Amino acid sequence: MESAINDQSIRRGAGGPETRGSSKSRRRHRRAVRFGCAHGRRRQRRRYPELQAASLVCKSWSQALRPLRESMLFLRWGKRYKHGLGVRVNLEKALDSFLKGADRGSTLAMVDAGLIYWEMGKREERMALYRRAAVLGDPAGQCNLAISYLKAEPSNATEAVKWLYQSSHAGYVRAQYQLALCLHQGQGVDRDLYEAARWYLKAAESGYVRAMYNVSFCYSFGDGLARNHRLARKWMKRAADHGHSKAQFEHGLFLFSEGEMMDAVLYLELATRAGETAASHVRDVILQQLSESSRARVTSLADNWRALPSPV
């Protein structure tokens, strides 16, 4: 009995009052630490006012950049749903993500949402988004808005050319080509072959395949550029090697006229496969003059041919 009482007293003394005291001391210590930290921070702010200013600037920048971070996140998810990157293709979810990104100021999301509306045939919604992006200075939005004006019923070519100039000067290659077409045809602007050729050449040098094809004709006929058959052939071949079917037909005809039958029939075969039916007639004439082994080689070359990649 005595032993039990002593053991209990020992346990109570060791675990009761002493433990509660330790708990109180820990709470007092924590309060002291908090007070000390807060006091230290106040002292730092008084001694280093520039530190407080820098902290406020960082906080304001973080708050200001939040919509941008969110817009990029929605843009990324929109592209994943649109192209099926790790998820199933879902245009409704893609559009919803793009619109949320657009609401947070992303011109890229505005353009992507406009493209989906274009696929849905919703002209007004598409134009509104392109216009928002264009006003904010996005070259793709400006170009798409201009093309929408050109394709509208009735068209508004004058307004289109205004936006094409802005997008072209920003370096957007597709706009440069469209602007060259308008200048070439006198659509929405006075016809100017020299200015048209300048924009064709700028777009072609940036890798726009249709512009390469048109530059070749500018050099061939002297439309806005000094007539130069060597440069005309160079740009026609370049367009053909990038997969332009009409350029393949034209280049094949040129090679045929020069007597280069194997190369000629290859380009004519490529043009025929791309849907240029007129090329097939010349191809058949050449094939009749070739041996069976040469015809088999042409077929093999055409089967393994790949267009050069275009940067735009």
Coordinates of C-alpha atoms in Angstrom, one line a residue:
M1 CA 0.0 0.0 0.0
E2 CA 2.7 2.5 1.0
S3 CA 4.7 1.6 -2.1
A4 CA 1.7 2.1 -4.3
I5 CA 0.9 5.5 -2.7
N6 CA 4.5 6.6 -3.2
D7 CA 4.6 5.4 -6.8
Q8 CA 1.4 7.4 -7.5
S9 CA 2.7 10.4 -5.8
I10 CA 5.9 10.2 -7.8
R11 CA 3.9 9.8 -11.0
R12 CA 1.6 12.7 -10.2
G13 CA 4.6 14.8 -9.2
A14 CA 6.5 13.9 -12.3
G15 CA 3.6 14.1 -14.8
G16 CA 1.1 16.5 -13.3
P17 CA 2.1 19.8 -12.0
E18 CA 5.5 19.8 -13.6
T19 CA 4.0 19.1 -17.1
R20 CA 1.5 21.9 -16.8
G21 CA 4.2 24.2 -15.8
S22 CA 6.2 23.3 -18.8
S23 CA 3.2 23.9 -21.0
K24 CA 2.7 27.4 -19.6
S25 CA 6.3 28.2 -20.0
R26 CA 6.2 27.1 -23.7
R27 CA 3.2 29.4 -24.3
R28 CA 4.9 32.3 -22.7
H29 CA 8.0 31.6 -24.8
R30 CA 6.0 31.5 -28.0
R31 CA 4.3 34.8 -27.1
A32 CA 7.6 36.4 -26.4
V33 CA 9.0 35.1 -29.7
R34 CA 6.0 36.5 -31.6
F35 CA 6.2 39.8 -29.8
G36 CA 10.0 39.9 -30.4
C37 CA 9.6 39.2 -34.2
A38 CA 6.8 41.7 -34.6
H39 CA 8.8 44.2 -32.6
G40 CA 11.9 43.4 -34.7
R41 CA 10.0 43.9 -37.9
R42 CA 8.6 47.2 -36.7
R43 CA 12.1 48.3 -35.7
Q44 CA 13.4 47.2 -39.2
R45 CA 10.8 49.2 -40.9
R46 CA 11.6 52.2 -38.9
R47 CA 15.4 51.8 -39.5
Y48 CA 15.1 50.7 -43.2
P49 CA 12.1 52.5 -44.8
E50 CA 13.3 51.4 -48.3
L51 CA 12.9 47.8 -47.2
Q52 CA 9.2 48.4 -46.5
A53 CA 8.9 50.2 -49.8
A54 CA 10.4 47.3 -51.7
S55 CA 8.1 44.9 -50.0
L56 CA 5.1 46.9 -51.0
V57 CA 6.3 47.1 -54.6
C58 CA 6.8 43.3 -54.7
K59 CA 3.4 42.7 -53.3
S60 CA 1.7 45.1 -55.8
W61 CA 3.6 43.5 -58.7
S62 CA 2.5 40.1 -57.5
Q63 CA -1.1 41.2 -57.4
A64 CA -0.8 43.0 -60.8
L65 CA 0.6 39.9 -62.5
R66 CA -2.0 37.5 -61.1
P67 CA -4.4 37.9 -64.1
L68 CA -1.5 37.3 -66.5
R69 CA -0.5 34.1 -64.7
E70 CA -4.1 32.9 -64.7
S71 CA -4.6 33.9 -68.4
M72 CA -1.6 31.8 -69.4
L73 CA -2.9 28.9 -67.4
F74 CA -6.3 29.0 -69.2
L75 CA -4.6 29.5 -72.5
R76 CA -2.5 26.4 -72.0
W77 CA -5.5 24.3 -71.0
G78 CA -7.4 25.6 -74.0
K79 CA -4.7 24.4 -76.3
R80 CA -4.6 21.0 -74.6
Y81 CA -8.4 20.6 -75.1
K82 CA -8.3 21.9 -78.7
H83 CA -5.4 19.7 -79.9
G84 CA -5.9 16.7 -77.6
L85 CA -2.6 17.1 -75.7
G86 CA -2.9 14.6 -72.9
V87 CA -6.7 14.9 -72.9
R88 CA -9.5 14.1 -75.3
V89 CA -10.3 16.8 -77.8
N90 CA -13.1 18.9 -76.5
L91 CA -13.8 22.2 -78.3
E92 CA -16.4 23.3 -75.8
K93 CA -13.9 23.1 -72.9
A94 CA -11.2 24.6 -75.1
L95 CA -13.5 27.6 -75.9
D96 CA -14.4 28.0 -72.3
S97 CA -10.7 28.1 -71.3
F98 CA -9.8 30.5 -74.0
L99 CA -12.7 32.8 -73.1
K100 CA -11.6 32.8 -69.4
G101 CA -8.0 33.7 -70.6
A102 CA -9.4 36.4 -72.8
D103 CA -11.4 37.9 -69.9
R104 CA -8.0 38.2 -68.1
G105 CA -6.5 40.1 -70.9
S106 CA -4.7 37.5 -73.0
T107 CA -4.7 38.5 -76.7
L108 CA -3.5 35.0 -77.6
A109 CA -6.6 33.5 -75.9
M110 CA -8.8 36.1 -77.8
V111 CA -7.4 35.0 -81.1
D112 CA -7.8 31.3 -80.3
A113 CA -11.3 31.7 -79.1
G114 CA -12.1 33.6 -82.3
L115 CA -10.7 30.7 -84.4
I116 CA -13.1 28.3 -82.6
Y117 CA -16.0 30.7 -83.2
W118 CA -14.9 30.8 -86.9
E119 CA -15.1 27.0 -87.0
M120 CA -18.6 27.2 -85.5
G121 CA -19.7 29.8 -88.0
K122 CA -20.4 32.5 -85.3
R123 CA -19.2 35.6 -87.2
E124 CA -20.2 38.3 -84.7
E125 CA -18.5 36.6 -81.7
R126 CA -15.4 35.9 -83.8
M127 CA -15.2 39.5 -85.0
A128 CA -15.6 40.9 -81.5
L129 CA -12.7 38.9 -80.2
Y130 CA -10.4 39.6 -83.1
R131 CA -11.2 43.3 -82.7
R132 CA -10.4 43.2 -79.0
A133 CA -7.0 41.6 -79.8
A134 CA -6.3 44.0 -82.7
V135 CA -7.0 47.1 -80.6
L136 CA -4.6 45.7 -78.0
G137 CA -1.9 45.4 -80.7
D138 CA -1.8 41.7 -81.4
P139 CA -0.6 41.2 -85.0
A140 CA -2.4 37.9 -85.4
G141 CA -5.7 39.5 -84.2
Q142 CA -5.1 42.4 -86.6
C143 CA -4.5 40.1 -89.5
N144 CA -7.5 37.8 -88.7
L145 CA -9.8 40.9 -88.3
A146 CA -8.6 42.2 -91.7
I147 CA -9.3 38.9 -93.4
S148 CA -12.7 38.7 -91.8
Y149 CA -13.5 42.2 -93.2
L150 CA -12.3 41.0 -96.7
K151 CA -14.6 37.9 -96.5
A152 CA -17.6 39.7 -95.1
E153 CA -20.8 40.2 -97.1
P154 CA -20.4 43.0 -98.0
S155 CA -16.7 43.3 -97.6
N156 CA -14.9 46.3 -96.1
A157 CA -11.6 46.3 -97.9
T158 CA -10.6 49.8 -96.7
E159 CA -10.8 48.8 -93.1
A160 CA -9.1 45.5 -93.8
V161 CA -6.1 47.3 -95.4
K162 CA -5.8 49.5 -92.4
W163 CA -5.3 46.6 -90.1
L164 CA -3.1 44.7 -92.6
Y165 CA -0.7 47.6 -92.6
Q166 CA -0.4 47.5 -88.8
S167 CA 0.1 43.8 -88.7
S168 CA 2.6 43.8 -91.5
H169 CA 4.7 46.5 -90.0
A170 CA 4.8 44.3 -86.8
G171 CA 6.3 41.5 -88.9
Y172 CA 3.3 39.2 -89.2
V173 CA 4.1 37.3 -92.4
R174 CA 0.6 36.2 -93.3
A175 CA -0.5 39.9 -93.1
Q176 CA 2.4 40.9 -95.4
Y177 CA 1.2 38.4 -98.0
Q178 CA -2.5 39.5 -97.7
L179 CA -1.5 43.2 -97.9
A180 CA 0.6 42.5 -101.1
L181 CA -2.5 40.8 -102.6
C182 CA -4.6 43.9 -101.8
L183 CA -2.0 46.2 -103.3
H184 CA -1.6 44.0 -106.4
Q185 CA -5.4 43.9 -107.0
G186 CA -6.2 47.4 -105.9
Q187 CA -8.5 46.1 -103.2
G188 CA -9.3 48.7 -100.6
V189 CA -6.3 50.7 -101.8
D190 CA -4.9 52.2 -105.0
R191 CA -3.1 49.5 -107.1
D192 CA 0.6 49.7 -106.6
L193 CA 2.7 46.8 -108.1
Y194 CA 6.0 48.1 -106.7
E195 CA 4.6 48.2 -103.1
A196 CA 2.9 44.8 -103.7
A197 CA 6.2 43.2 -104.9
R198 CA 8.0 44.6 -101.9
W199 CA 5.6 42.9 -99.4
Y200 CA 5.5 39.7 -101.5
L201 CA 9.3 39.6 -101.3
K202 CA 9.4 40.3 -97.6
A203 CA 6.9 37.5 -96.9
A204 CA 8.7 35.1 -99.2
E205 CA 12.1 35.8 -97.5
S206 CA 10.4 34.9 -94.2
G207 CA 9.3 31.6 -95.6
Y208 CA 5.7 32.2 -96.7
V209 CA 5.3 29.7 -99.6
R210 CA 2.4 31.4 -101.5
A211 CA 4.5 34.6 -101.5
M212 CA 7.5 32.7 -103.0
Y213 CA 5.2 31.6 -105.9
N214 CA 4.0 35.2 -106.5
V215 CA 7.5 36.6 -106.3
S216 CA 8.5 34.3 -109.1
F217 CA 5.9 35.7 -111.4
C218 CA 6.9 39.3 -110.4
Y219 CA 10.4 38.5 -111.6
S220 CA 9.1 36.7 -114.7
F221 CA 6.9 39.6 -115.9
G222 CA 8.6 42.5 -114.3
D223 CA 5.6 43.4 -112.1
G224 CA 7.1 45.7 -109.5
L225 CA 10.5 44.0 -109.7
A226 CA 13.1 44.2 -112.5
R227 CA 12.6 41.2 -114.8
N228 CA 15.1 38.5 -113.9
H229 CA 14.5 34.9 -115.2
R230 CA 17.2 33.4 -113.0
L231 CA 15.5 34.8 -109.8
A232 CA 12.1 33.8 -111.2
R233 CA 13.3 30.2 -111.5
K234 CA 14.9 30.2 -108.1
W235 CA 11.7 31.3 -106.3
M236 CA 9.5 28.9 -108.3
K237 CA 11.8 26.0 -107.4
R238 CA 11.8 27.1 -103.8
A239 CA 8.0 27.2 -103.7
A240 CA 7.9 23.8 -105.4
D241 CA 10.3 22.3 -102.9
H242 CA 8.1 23.6 -100.1
G243 CA 5.1 21.7 -101.5
H244 CA 3.2 24.4 -103.6
S245 CA 1.4 22.2 -106.2
K246 CA 1.1 25.0 -108.9
A247 CA 4.8 25.8 -108.4
Q248 CA 5.6 22.1 -108.9
F249 CA 3.7 22.1 -112.2
E250 CA 5.4 25.3 -113.4
H251 CA 8.8 24.1 -112.4
G252 CA 8.2 20.8 -114.1
L253 CA 7.2 22.5 -117.3
F254 CA 10.4 24.6 -117.2
L255 CA 12.6 21.5 -116.6
F256 CA 10.8 19.8 -119.5
S257 CA 11.6 22.7 -121.8
E258 CA 15.2 22.5 -120.7
G259 CA 15.3 18.8 -121.6
E260 CA 15.8 17.6 -118.0
M261 CA 13.3 14.8 -118.3
M262 CA 13.8 12.9 -115.0
D263 CA 13.6 16.0 -112.8
A264 CA 10.7 17.3 -114.9
V265 CA 8.6 14.2 -114.6
L266 CA 9.3 14.0 -110.8
Y267 CA 7.8 17.5 -110.2
L268 CA 5.0 16.8 -112.6
E269 CA 4.2 13.6 -110.7
L270 CA 4.2 15.5 -107.4
A271 CA 1.9 18.2 -108.9
T272 CA -0.5 15.5 -110.2
R273 CA -0.7 13.8 -106.8
A274 CA -1.5 17.2 -105.3
G275 CA -4.5 17.6 -107.6
E276 CA -3.0 19.5 -110.6
T277 CA -4.8 17.5 -113.3
A278 CA -3.2 19.4 -116.2
A279 CA 0.2 18.2 -115.0
S280 CA -0.7 14.6 -115.6
H281 CA -0.9 15.1 -119.4
V282 CA 2.6 16.4 -119.7
R283 CA 3.8 13.7 -117.2
D284 CA 2.3 11.0 -119.4
V285 CA 4.0 12.3 -122.5
I286 CA 7.4 12.2 -120.7
L287 CA 6.8 8.8 -119.1
Q288 CA 6.2 7.2 -122.6
Q289 CA 9.8 8.3 -123.5
L290 CA 11.4 6.7 -120.4
S291 CA 12.5 3.1 -119.8
E292 CA 10.7 0.9 -117.4
S293 CA 13.5 1.2 -114.8
S294 CA 13.4 5.0 -115.1
R295 CA 9.6 5.1 -114.6
A296 CA 10.0 2.9 -111.5
R297 CA 12.7 5.2 -110.2
V298 CA 10.4 8.3 -110.6
T299 CA 7.7 6.5 -108.7
S300 CA 10.0 5.6 -105.9
L301 CA 11.4 9.2 -105.7
A302 CA 7.8 10.6 -105.6
D303 CA 6.8 8.1 -102.9
N304 CA 9.7 9.1 -100.7
W305 CA 9.6 12.9 -101.4
R306 CA 8.9 15.2 -98.5
A307 CA 8.3 19.0 -98.7
L308 CA 10.8 21.3 -97.0
P309 CA 9.4 22.6 -93.7
S310 CA 8.2 26.2 -93.7
P311 CA 8.8 28.4 -90.7
V312 CA 5.3 30.0 -91.1

